[in-house]
GROMACS .gro file of C-alpha atoms in nm:
model
  456
    1TYR     CA    1   5.791  25.526  14.012
    2LYS     CA    2   5.891  25.810  14.237
    3ILE     CA    3   5.712  26.139  14.264
    4LEU     CA    4   5.901  26.433  14.403
    5ARG     CA    5   5.714  26.665  14.633
    6VAL     CA    6   5.635  27.000  14.473
    7TYR     CA    7   5.752  27.278  14.701
    8ASN     CA    8   5.693  27.649  14.672
    9MET     CA    9   5.990  27.657  14.443
   10LYS     CA   10   5.953  27.514  14.102
   11ILE     CA   11   6.075  27.162  14.078
   12LEU     CA   12   6.077  26.888  13.829
   13VAL     CA   13   5.910  26.555  13.857
   14VAL     CA   14   5.910  26.226  13.668
   15SER     CA   15   5.822  25.866  13.638
   16ILE     CA   16   6.014  25.613  13.435
   17CYS     CA   17   5.903  25.703  13.083
   18ILE     CA   18   5.823  26.068  13.128
   19LEU     CA   19   6.019  26.386  13.168
   20ILE     CA   20   5.842  26.660  13.355
   21ILE     CA   21   5.991  27.004  13.386
   22ILE     CA   22   5.836  27.239  13.634
   23THR     CA   23   5.955  27.593  13.676
   24ARG     CA   24   5.863  27.823  13.962
   25VAL     CA   25   5.875  28.191  13.915
   26ALA     CA   26   5.990  28.492  14.102
   27VAL     CA   27   5.761  28.750  13.940
   28ALA     CA   28   5.391  28.731  14.022
   29LYS     CA   29   5.260  28.779  13.665
   30GLN     CA   30   5.473  28.502  13.524
   31PRO     CA   31   5.311  28.157  13.519
   32HIS     CA   32   5.460  27.838  13.644
   33ILE     CA   33   5.561  27.633  13.339
   34ILE     CA   34   5.547  27.254  13.343
   35PHE     CA   35   5.663  27.054  13.041
   36ILE     CA   36   5.587  26.682  13.046
   37LEU     CA   37   5.761  26.477  12.780
   38ALA     CA   38   5.640  26.117  12.753
   39ASP     CA   39   5.890  25.879  12.597
   40ASP     CA   40   5.771  25.669  12.301
   41LEU     CA   41   5.399  25.740  12.347
   42GLY     CA   42   5.196  25.642  12.041
   43TRP     CA   43   4.906  25.831  11.889
   44ASN     CA   44   4.657  25.563  11.988
   45ASP     CA   45   4.780  25.501  12.343
   46VAL     CA   46   4.563  25.759  12.520
   47GLY     CA   47   4.194  25.783  12.593
   48PHE     CA   48   4.159  26.134  12.456
   49HIS     CA   49   4.248  25.995  12.113
   50GLY     CA   50   3.965  25.744  12.135
   51ASN     CA   51   4.147  25.442  12.276
   52GLY     CA   52   3.964  25.247  12.546
   53GLN     CA   53   4.221  24.972  12.587
   54ILE     CA   54   4.441  25.165  12.833
   55SER     CA   55   4.290  25.391  13.098
   56THR     CA   56   4.451  25.737  13.112
   57PRO     CA   57   4.198  25.941  13.316
   58ASN     CA   58   4.438  26.207  13.440
   59LEU     CA   59   4.581  26.283  13.098
   60ASP     CA   60   4.232  26.272  12.949
   61ARG     CA   61   4.096  26.522  13.199
   62LEU     CA   62   4.374  26.771  13.132
   63ALA     CA   63   4.339  26.726  12.757
   64TYR     CA   64   3.962  26.773  12.756
   65GLU     CA   65   3.980  27.078  12.982
   66GLY     CA   66   4.267  27.231  12.784
   67VAL     CA   67   4.350  27.235  12.415
   68MET     CA   68   4.416  26.908  12.228
   69LEU     CA   69   4.672  26.943  11.951
   70ASN     CA   70   4.544  26.751  11.649
   71ASN     CA   71   4.793  26.878  11.388
   72TYR     CA   72   5.108  26.877  11.599
   73TYR     CA   73   5.445  26.733  11.499
   74VAL     CA   74   5.758  26.611  11.673
   75GLN     CA   75   6.076  26.456  11.537
   76PRO     CA   76   6.079  26.083  11.452
   77ILE     CA   77   6.311  25.987  11.739
   78CYS     CA   78   6.389  26.111  12.088
   79THR     CA   79   6.728  26.289  12.085
   80PRO     CA   80   6.634  26.520  11.795
   81THR     CA   81   6.303  26.609  11.960
   82ARG     CA   82   6.470  26.684  12.292
   83SER     CA   83   6.719  26.909  12.117
   84ALA     CA   84   6.434  27.085  11.936
   85ILE     CA   85   6.250  27.151  12.263
   86LEU     CA   86   6.554  27.297  12.434
   87THR     CA   87   6.686  27.505  12.141
   88GLY     CA   88   6.369  27.597  11.951
   89ARG     CA   89   6.550  27.490  11.633
   90TYR     CA   90   6.500  27.213  11.383
   91PRO     CA   91   6.758  26.937  11.445
   92MET     CA   92   6.889  26.995  11.090
   93HIS     CA   93   7.001  27.337  11.214
   94THR     CA   94   7.191  27.206  11.517
   95GLY     CA   95   7.351  26.891  11.373
   96MET     CA   96   7.110  26.668  11.565
   97GLN     CA   97   6.912  26.535  11.270
   98ARG     CA   98   7.075  26.194  11.231
   99GLY     CA   99   6.938  26.012  11.534
  100VAL     CA  100   7.017  25.930  11.894
  101PHE     CA  101   7.342  25.954  12.088
  102TYR     CA  102   7.476  25.618  12.202
  103SER     CA  103   7.589  25.571  12.560
  104THR     CA  104   7.961  25.571  12.488
  105GLN     CA  105   7.952  25.821  12.204
  106ALA     CA  106   8.166  26.126  12.274
  107ALA     CA  107   7.901  26.367  12.149
  108GLY     CA  108   7.653  26.620  12.282
  109LEU     CA  109   7.417  26.899  12.189
  110PRO     CA  110   7.662  27.170  12.077
  111LEU     CA  111   7.749  27.419  12.349
  112LYS     CA  112   7.713  27.716  12.115
  113PHE     CA  113   7.335  27.685  12.137
  114LYS     CA  114   7.166  27.847  12.432
  115LEU     CA  115   6.902  27.623  12.587
  116LEU     CA  116   6.554  27.693  12.721
  117PRO     CA  117   6.654  27.695  13.091
  118GLU     CA  118   6.926  27.950  13.014
  119TYR     CA  119   6.668  28.183  12.861
  120LEU     CA  120   6.438  28.131  13.158
  121ALA     CA  121   6.721  28.207  13.401
  122LYS     CA  122   6.743  28.556  13.251
  123LEU     CA  123   6.371  28.593  13.321
  124ASN     CA  124   6.412  28.508  13.692
  125TYR     CA  125   6.280  28.154  13.674
  126SER     CA  126   6.403  27.860  13.875
  127ARG     CA  127   6.474  27.563  13.647
  128HIS     CA  128   6.466  27.196  13.741
  129ALA     CA  129   6.460  26.879  13.535
  130VAL     CA  130   6.381  26.519  13.611
  131GLY     CA  131   6.394  26.218  13.381
  132LYS     CA  132   6.584  26.128  13.068
  133TRP     CA  133   6.844  26.366  12.920
  134HIS     CA  134   6.982  26.183  12.613
  135LEU     CA  135   7.167  26.490  12.480
  136GLY     CA  136   7.523  26.390  12.564
  137PHE     CA  137   7.715  26.340  12.887
  138PHE     CA  138   8.072  26.244  12.794
  139GLU     CA  139   8.192  26.569  12.952
  140LYS     CA  140   8.024  26.739  13.247
  141LYS     CA  141   7.977  27.061  13.052
  142PHE     CA  142   7.722  26.881  12.831
  143THR     CA  143   7.505  26.767  13.124
  144PRO     CA  144   7.186  26.939  13.247
  145THR     CA  145   7.322  27.136  13.543
  146TYR     CA  146   7.587  27.286  13.316
  147ARG     CA  147   7.327  27.377  13.053
  148GLY     CA  148   7.096  27.598  13.260
  149PHE     CA  149   6.916  27.366  13.501
  150GLU     CA  150   6.967  27.420  13.871
  151SER     CA  151   6.903  27.056  13.951
  152PHE     CA  152   6.865  26.730  13.764
  153TYR     CA  153   6.725  26.402  13.895
  154GLY     CA  154   6.728  26.128  13.637
  155TYR     CA  155   6.937  25.940  13.389
  156TYR     CA  156   7.162  26.055  13.109
  157GLN     CA  157   7.064  25.795  12.848
  158ALA     CA  158   6.764  25.602  12.718
  159VAL     CA  159   6.603  25.333  12.933
  160HIS     CA  160   6.268  25.300  12.759
  161SER     CA  161   6.364  24.963  12.607
  162ALA     CA  162   6.598  24.830  12.870
  163ASN     CA  163   6.716  24.490  12.748
  164PRO     CA  164   6.611  24.258  12.466
  165ASP     CA  165   6.507  23.989  12.715
  166ASP     CA  166   6.316  24.234  12.939
  167PRO     CA  167   6.258  24.544  12.726
  168ILE     CA  168   5.996  24.737  12.921
  169GLN     CA  169   5.899  24.704  13.284
  170SER     CA  170   5.605  24.803  13.498
  171PRO     CA  171   5.495  24.697  13.847
  172PRO     CA  172   5.278  24.382  13.847
  173SER     CA  173   5.007  24.574  14.033
  174TYR     CA  174   4.966  24.792  13.724
  175GLN     CA  175   4.976  24.504  13.479
  176TYR     CA  176   4.699  24.324  13.671
  177GLN     CA  177   4.465  24.611  13.581
  178PHE     CA  178   4.474  24.508  13.214
  179ALA     CA  179   4.347  24.152  13.210
  180ASN     CA  180   4.160  24.246  12.891
  181ILE     CA  181   4.496  24.253  12.708
  182TRP     CA  182   4.615  23.896  12.645
  183ASP     CA  183   4.945  24.000  12.486
  184SER     CA  184   5.182  24.028  12.784
  185ARG     CA  185   5.407  24.273  12.599
  186ARG     CA  186   5.123  24.516  12.532
  187ARG     CA  187   4.997  24.456  12.887
  188THR     CA  188   5.337  24.557  13.027
  189PHE     CA  189   5.331  24.869  12.811
  190ALA     CA  190   4.981  24.945  12.941
  191GLY     CA  191   5.099  24.914  13.300
  192THR     CA  192   5.385  25.154  13.234
  193LEU     CA  193   5.150  25.407  13.078
  194LYS     CA  194   4.902  25.375  13.364
  195ALA     CA  195   5.184  25.445  13.609
  196LEU     CA  196   5.272  25.754  13.408
  197ASP     CA  197   4.909  25.867  13.419
  198ASP     CA  198   4.901  25.820  13.796
  199SER     CA  199   5.221  26.023  13.824
  200VAL     CA  200   5.060  26.310  13.635
  201GLY     CA  201   4.760  26.290  13.866
  202ALA     CA  202   4.986  26.309  14.172
  203LEU     CA  203   5.163  26.607  14.022
  204ILE     CA  204   4.835  26.792  13.973
  205GLU     CA  205   4.732  26.723  14.332
  206SER     CA  206   5.067  26.855  14.458
  207LEU     CA  207   5.026  27.172  14.255
  208LYS     CA  208   4.677  27.216  14.399
  209ALA     CA  209   4.800  27.162  14.753
  210LYS     CA  210   5.062  27.434  14.709
  211ASP     CA  211   4.814  27.672  14.545
  212MET     CA  212   5.022  27.674  14.228
  213LEU     CA  213   4.787  27.510  13.978
  214GLY     CA  214   4.585  27.822  13.897
  215ASP     CA  215   4.898  28.002  13.779
  216SER     CA  216   5.044  27.710  13.585
  217VAL     CA  217   5.067  27.626  13.217
  218ILE     CA  218   5.116  27.254  13.149
  219PHE     CA  219   5.251  27.130  12.817
  220PHE     CA  220   5.229  26.760  12.739
  221SER     CA  221   5.397  26.591  12.444
  222THR     CA  222   5.537  26.265  12.321
  223ASP     CA  223   5.896  26.275  12.195
  224ASN     CA  224   5.820  26.071  11.882
  225GLY     CA  225   5.564  25.833  11.739
  226GLY     CA  226   5.512  25.504  11.915
  227PRO     CA  227   5.735  25.197  11.862
  228ALA     CA  228   5.453  24.967  11.759
  229ASN     CA  229   5.428  24.598  11.677
  230GLY     CA  230   5.758  24.506  11.842
  231PHE     CA  231   5.971  24.788  11.706
  232ASP     CA  232   6.244  24.856  11.962
  233TYR     CA  233   6.105  24.558  12.160
  234ASN     CA  234   5.805  24.776  12.236
  235TYR     CA  235   5.429  24.769  12.187
  236ALA     CA  236   5.292  25.120  12.154
  237SER     CA  237   5.014  25.195  11.904
  238ASN     CA  238   4.980  25.466  11.641
  239TRP     CA  239   4.662  25.325  11.486
  240PRO     CA  240   4.520  25.428  11.244
  241LEU     CA  241   4.829  25.624  11.137
  242ARG     CA  242   5.096  25.472  10.918
  243GLY     CA  243   5.445  25.380  11.038
  244VAL     CA  244   5.629  25.377  11.369
  245LYS     CA  245   5.894  25.560  11.565
  246ASN     CA  246   6.197  25.668  11.360
  247THR     CA  247   6.002  25.677  11.036
  248LEU     CA  248   5.871  25.992  10.870
  249TRP     CA  249   5.523  25.852  10.818
  250GLU     CA  250   5.253  26.020  11.027
  251GLY     CA  251   5.278  25.742  11.285
  252GLY     CA  252   5.638  25.842  11.347
  253VAL     CA  253   5.603  26.220  11.366
  254ARG     CA  254   5.244  26.319  11.440
  255GLY     CA  255   5.263  26.383  11.810
  256VAL     CA  256   5.033  26.326  12.104
  257GLY     CA  257   5.004  26.666  12.268
  258PHE     CA  258   4.791  26.907  12.466
  259VAL     CA  259   4.818  27.227  12.666
  260TRP     CA  260   4.631  27.284  12.991
  261SER     CA  261   4.595  27.605  13.190
  262LYS     CA  262   4.330  27.811  13.359
  263LEU     CA  263   4.491  28.100  13.172
  264ILE     CA  264   4.364  27.966  12.837
  265ALA     CA  265   4.097  28.205  12.708
  266LYS     CA  266   3.905  27.940  12.510
  267PRO     CA  267   3.959  27.602  12.679
  268GLY     CA  268   3.795  27.268  12.612
  269ARG     CA  269   3.861  27.244  12.239
  270ILE     CA  270   4.057  27.072  11.964
  271SER     CA  271   4.312  27.272  11.767
  272ASN     CA  272   4.363  27.161  11.407
  273GLN     CA  273   4.619  27.430  11.333
  274MET     CA  274   4.965  27.321  11.222
  275MET     CA  275   5.223  27.318  11.502
  276HIS     CA  276   5.573  27.188  11.561
  277VAL     CA  277   5.745  27.109  11.890
  278THR     CA  278   5.983  27.405  11.838
  279ASP     CA  279   5.680  27.633  11.866
  280LEU     CA  280   5.637  27.528  12.227
  281THR     CA  281   5.988  27.654  12.305
  282ALA     CA  282   5.919  28.001  12.172
  283THR     CA  283   5.578  27.996  12.341
  284MET     CA  284   5.726  27.914  12.682
  285ILE     CA  285   5.977  28.195  12.649
  286GLY     CA  286   5.697  28.432  12.550
  287LEU     CA  287   5.484  28.326  12.847
  288ALA     CA  288   5.779  28.387  13.075
  289GLY     CA  289   5.808  28.745  12.951
  290GLY     CA  290   6.077  28.706  12.688
  291GLY     CA  291   6.042  28.918  12.376
  292GLN     CA  292   6.105  28.836  12.012
  293SER     CA  293   6.469  28.928  12.052
  294MET     CA  294   6.511  28.619  12.270
  295THR     CA  295   6.365  28.384  12.010
  296ALA     CA  296   6.534  28.539  11.707
  297GLY     CA  297   6.701  28.267  11.503
  298MET     CA  298   6.469  27.995  11.628
  299ASP     CA  299   6.256  27.787  11.393
  300GLY     CA  300   5.965  27.791  11.636
  301PHE     CA  301   5.693  28.054  11.669
  302ASP     CA  302   5.526  28.191  11.980
  303ILE     CA  303   5.178  28.041  11.933
  304TRP     CA  304   5.018  28.130  12.266
  305SER     CA  305   4.745  28.332  12.094
  306THR     CA  306   4.673  28.024  11.880
  307LEU     CA  307   4.663  27.795  12.182
  308SER     CA  308   4.472  28.029  12.411
  309LYS     CA  309   4.233  28.207  12.176
  310GLY     CA  310   4.229  27.995  11.861
  311GLU     CA  311   4.385  28.270  11.650
  312PRO     CA  312   4.559  28.167  11.324
  313THR     CA  313   4.904  28.019  11.360
  314PRO     CA  314   5.195  28.191  11.185
  315ARG     CA  315   5.329  27.849  11.085
  316LYS     CA  316   5.274  27.748  10.723
  317GLU     CA  317   5.528  27.467  10.684
  318ILE     CA  318   5.715  27.208  10.888
  319VAL     CA  319   6.046  27.037  10.827
  320LEU     CA  320   5.981  26.688  10.959
  321ASN     CA  321   6.344  26.609  10.884
  322ILE     CA  322   6.603  26.654  10.612
  323GLN     CA  323   6.927  26.463  10.608
  324THR     CA  324   7.181  26.344  10.356
  325HIS     CA  325   7.385  26.022  10.343
  326PRO     CA  326   7.135  25.866  10.330
  327ASN     CA  327   6.896  26.103  10.161
  328VAL     CA  328   6.587  26.088  10.380
  329PHE     CA  329   6.338  26.371  10.416
  330ALA     CA  330   5.978  26.469  10.481
  331PHE     CA  331   5.826  26.813  10.462
  332ARG     CA  332   5.480  26.963  10.508
  333SER     CA  333   5.351  27.277  10.340
  334GLY     CA  334   4.991  27.351  10.427
  335LYS     CA  335   4.791  27.033  10.367
  336TRP     CA  336   5.061  26.875  10.150
  337LYS     CA  337   5.334  26.639  10.259
  338VAL     CA  338   5.627  26.499  10.063
  339ILE     CA  339   5.825  26.201  10.191
  340PHE     CA  340   6.128  26.016  10.059
  341GLY     CA  341   6.373  25.760  10.194
  342ASP     CA  342   6.373  25.532  10.495
  343HIS     CA  343   6.619  25.387  10.746
  344TYR     CA  344   6.465  25.038  10.749
  345ASN     CA  345   6.433  24.953  10.380
  346ASN     CA  346   6.064  25.040  10.399
  347SER     CA  347   5.999  24.750  10.638
  348TRP     CA  348   5.808  24.959  10.898
  349SER     CA  349   5.569  25.135  10.660
  350ASP     CA  350   5.249  24.953  10.748
  351TRP     CA  351   4.945  25.029  10.964
  352TYR     CA  352   4.963  24.848  11.299
  353GLN     CA  353   4.661  24.790  11.524
  354GLU     CA  354   4.693  24.763  11.900
  355SER     CA  355   4.806  24.416  11.995
  356GLY     CA  356   4.648  24.183  12.244
  357GLU     CA  357   4.291  24.298  12.287
  358TYR     CA  358   4.049  24.022  12.382
  359PRO     CA  359   3.821  23.965  12.206
  360ALA     CA  360   3.998  24.100  11.897
  361THR     CA  361   3.804  24.350  11.687
  362VAL     CA  362   3.884  24.556  11.381
  363ASN     CA  363   3.977  24.863  11.584
  364ASN     CA  364   3.990  24.697  11.924
  365GLN     CA  365   3.822  24.866  12.217
  366THR     CA  366   3.730  25.231  12.167
  367ASN     CA  367   3.670  25.513  12.409
  368PRO     CA  368   3.305  25.621  12.380
  369ASP     CA  369   3.372  25.974  12.510
  370PRO     CA  370   3.246  26.209  12.237
  371ARG     CA  371   3.517  26.461  12.321
  372ALA     CA  372   3.793  26.225  12.208
  373VAL     CA  373   3.994  26.313  11.898
  374ARG     CA  374   3.947  26.055  11.625
  375ILE     CA  375   4.127  26.040  11.294
  376LYS     CA  376   3.908  25.946  11.000
  377CYS     CA  377   4.100  25.773  10.726
  378GLY     CA  378   3.835  25.703  10.467
  379ALA     CA  379   3.835  25.390  10.257
  380LYS     CA  380   4.168  25.213  10.226
  381PRO     CA  381   4.245  25.136   9.860
  382PRO     CA  382   4.384  24.793   9.768
  383ASP     CA  383   4.713  24.948   9.655
  384ALA     CA  384   4.767  25.160   9.969
  385LYS     CA  385   5.088  24.975  10.054
  386THR     CA  386   5.223  24.964   9.697
  387ASN     CA  387   5.124  25.294   9.535
  388CYS     CA  388   5.425  25.458   9.701
  389ASN     CA  389   5.781  25.327   9.719
  390ILE     CA  390   5.973  25.589   9.914
  391LEU     CA  391   6.299  25.411   9.839
  392LYS     CA  392   6.265  25.493   9.469
  393LYS     CA  393   6.081  25.822   9.438
  394PRO     CA  394   5.920  26.091   9.656
  395CYS     CA  395   5.553  26.048   9.740
  396LEU     CA  396   5.290  26.318   9.789
  397TYR     CA  397   4.998  26.312  10.029
  398ASN     CA  398   4.710  26.544  10.114
  399ILE     CA  399   4.728  26.507  10.491
  400GLU     CA  400   4.407  26.698  10.558
  401ASP     CA  401   4.202  26.457  10.348
  402ASP     CA  402   4.425  26.152  10.385
  403PRO     CA  403   4.592  26.154  10.730
  404CYS     CA  404   4.655  25.780  10.708
  405GLU     CA  405   4.864  25.819  10.392
  406TYR     CA  406   4.667  25.579  10.175
  407ASN     CA  407   4.679  25.769   9.846
  408ASN     CA  408   5.005  25.878   9.686
  409LEU     CA  409   4.920  26.175   9.461
  410GLY     CA  410   5.270  26.229   9.322
  411GLU     CA  411   5.185  26.122   8.969
  412LYS     CA  412   4.846  26.292   8.965
  413MET     CA  413   4.977  26.626   9.092
  414PRO     CA  414   5.338  26.656   8.968
  415ASN     CA  415   5.341  27.037   8.988
  416ILE     CA  416   5.257  27.038   9.359
  417LEU     CA  417   5.511  26.763   9.420
  418GLN     CA  418   5.781  26.957   9.239
  419LYS     CA  419   5.700  27.274   9.433
  420LEU     CA  420   5.754  27.088   9.761
  421LEU     CA  421   6.073  26.928   9.633
  422ASP     CA  422   6.208  27.268   9.531
  423ARG     CA  423   6.140  27.398   9.881
  424VAL     CA  424   6.316  27.097  10.034
  425GLU     CA  425   6.625  27.177   9.826
  426GLU     CA  426   6.615  27.540   9.942
  427LEU     CA  427   6.600  27.424  10.301
  428ARG     CA  428   6.875  27.170  10.245
  429LYS     CA  429   7.113  27.462  10.186
  430THR     CA  430   7.065  27.563  10.552
  431LEU     CA  431   7.146  27.215  10.684
  432VAL     CA  432   7.423  27.185  10.943
  433ALA     CA  433   7.654  26.884  10.916
  434PRO     CA  434   7.529  26.608  11.149
  435ILE     CA  435   7.716  26.522  11.464
  436ASN     CA  436   7.880  26.187  11.399
  437GLU     CA  437   8.138  26.128  11.669
  438PRO     CA  438   8.269  25.772  11.710
  439ILE     CA  439   8.205  25.536  11.998
  440ASP     CA  440   8.465  25.587  12.272
  441PRO     CA  441   8.566  25.270  12.463
  442ALA     CA  442   8.671  25.489  12.755
  443GLY     CA  443   8.303  25.548  12.831
  444ASN     CA  444   8.241  25.182  12.917
  445PRO     CA  445   8.087  25.171  13.267
  446LYS     CA  446   8.308  24.881  13.371
  447LEU     CA  447   8.590  25.138  13.378
  448HIS     CA  448   8.391  25.361  13.616
  449HIS     CA  449   8.275  25.122  13.891
  450TRP     CA  450   7.987  25.015  13.666
  451ASN     CA  451   7.838  25.363  13.650
  452TRP     CA  452   7.736  25.567  13.349
  453VAL     CA  453   7.924  25.891  13.418
  454PRO     CA  454   8.106  26.162  13.221
  455TRP     CA  455   8.446  26.019  13.133
  456LYS     CA  456   8.638  26.309  12.986
   0.00000   0.00000   0.00000
């Protein structure tokens, strides 16, 4: 877990499961912008969401002092979310909606789309990235330093679940801190997350030492819901939300997120306004001094006034994803959500508690801090698992009243359901064909001195 020193130029820092982008500016009124993207972090893996199983004091402090995002959405899996952050567009509008790029797949985020660091370059920012790219590297022109970043320190592909026999790793010294977790897999996950939290703390101290913190805006987000209960050989937790990573249930797309800055007019609060990760792109460009002409064509909105002052968000709907072949989609309009289809034959549609707490309790150990965000599900009906079969027909949920997706209202409110379905079909007309390039044997690292490198 390396931490790069923060100099008086913006730089980018990371630990193994987190991408941190720090930009340093040339114009005094422009803030430093730091974007921290945590890989595979579940809703219930942080203290500021009420979990007391894993200690995350540095993240908690920033969240409590800033603005916690309680109605914030990402994409269900990492590559689409990363593309959304860098383009400000829904993945369905860039061809990135299908899923991840594989290591030897000759594919990348299309070059016709300008990326966030390219916009910031025009606004006199320095741009540096550290961590996981996962947006294509088969040709050099698809890699970070050819897409607007001045430097990149990290890895091109996913390493969050390394190998089936040793899927996640963390130093033993971190794992020893979680003797309360008897499940070694969850304990390893906890150690990894604690290392991430320590990395964030070190970053903050470096910014303080360089007198940069007061002029910084820090965005923190997961890239998707947590891979819980052994999904992807991993043991995150989205409790009490339904589903896991790469599903369109709330557990797959409702994101852990906060914004911290001394520039926030009304700090120390929870925002329940609807937000999508693309909004953060437009917001960063706005903070940097870019006008609406720069963000024209993006799906995201500049929501700084919402984040800073609590003003109403311009966002009224969110495309959680729409794809065809197979037909899988989820869409939110106001408090309503429609969902249909699944990539796992509906086998990851349950509610999964944290694993390994000792002694086991209904909700395991909770964080007593009254500032923590807690989702209240209400009573779970006996037919919660069976009243919706997303493989056969679309289901409708009132997410404001039923964030845990217990009660399918599709049959009780057919007019609302149909209205959402009509909107999905309108949006489907704007869909870009998904990138579906084949695996290329020429990318095999054994042909390149056992290195993962561009091969074309």
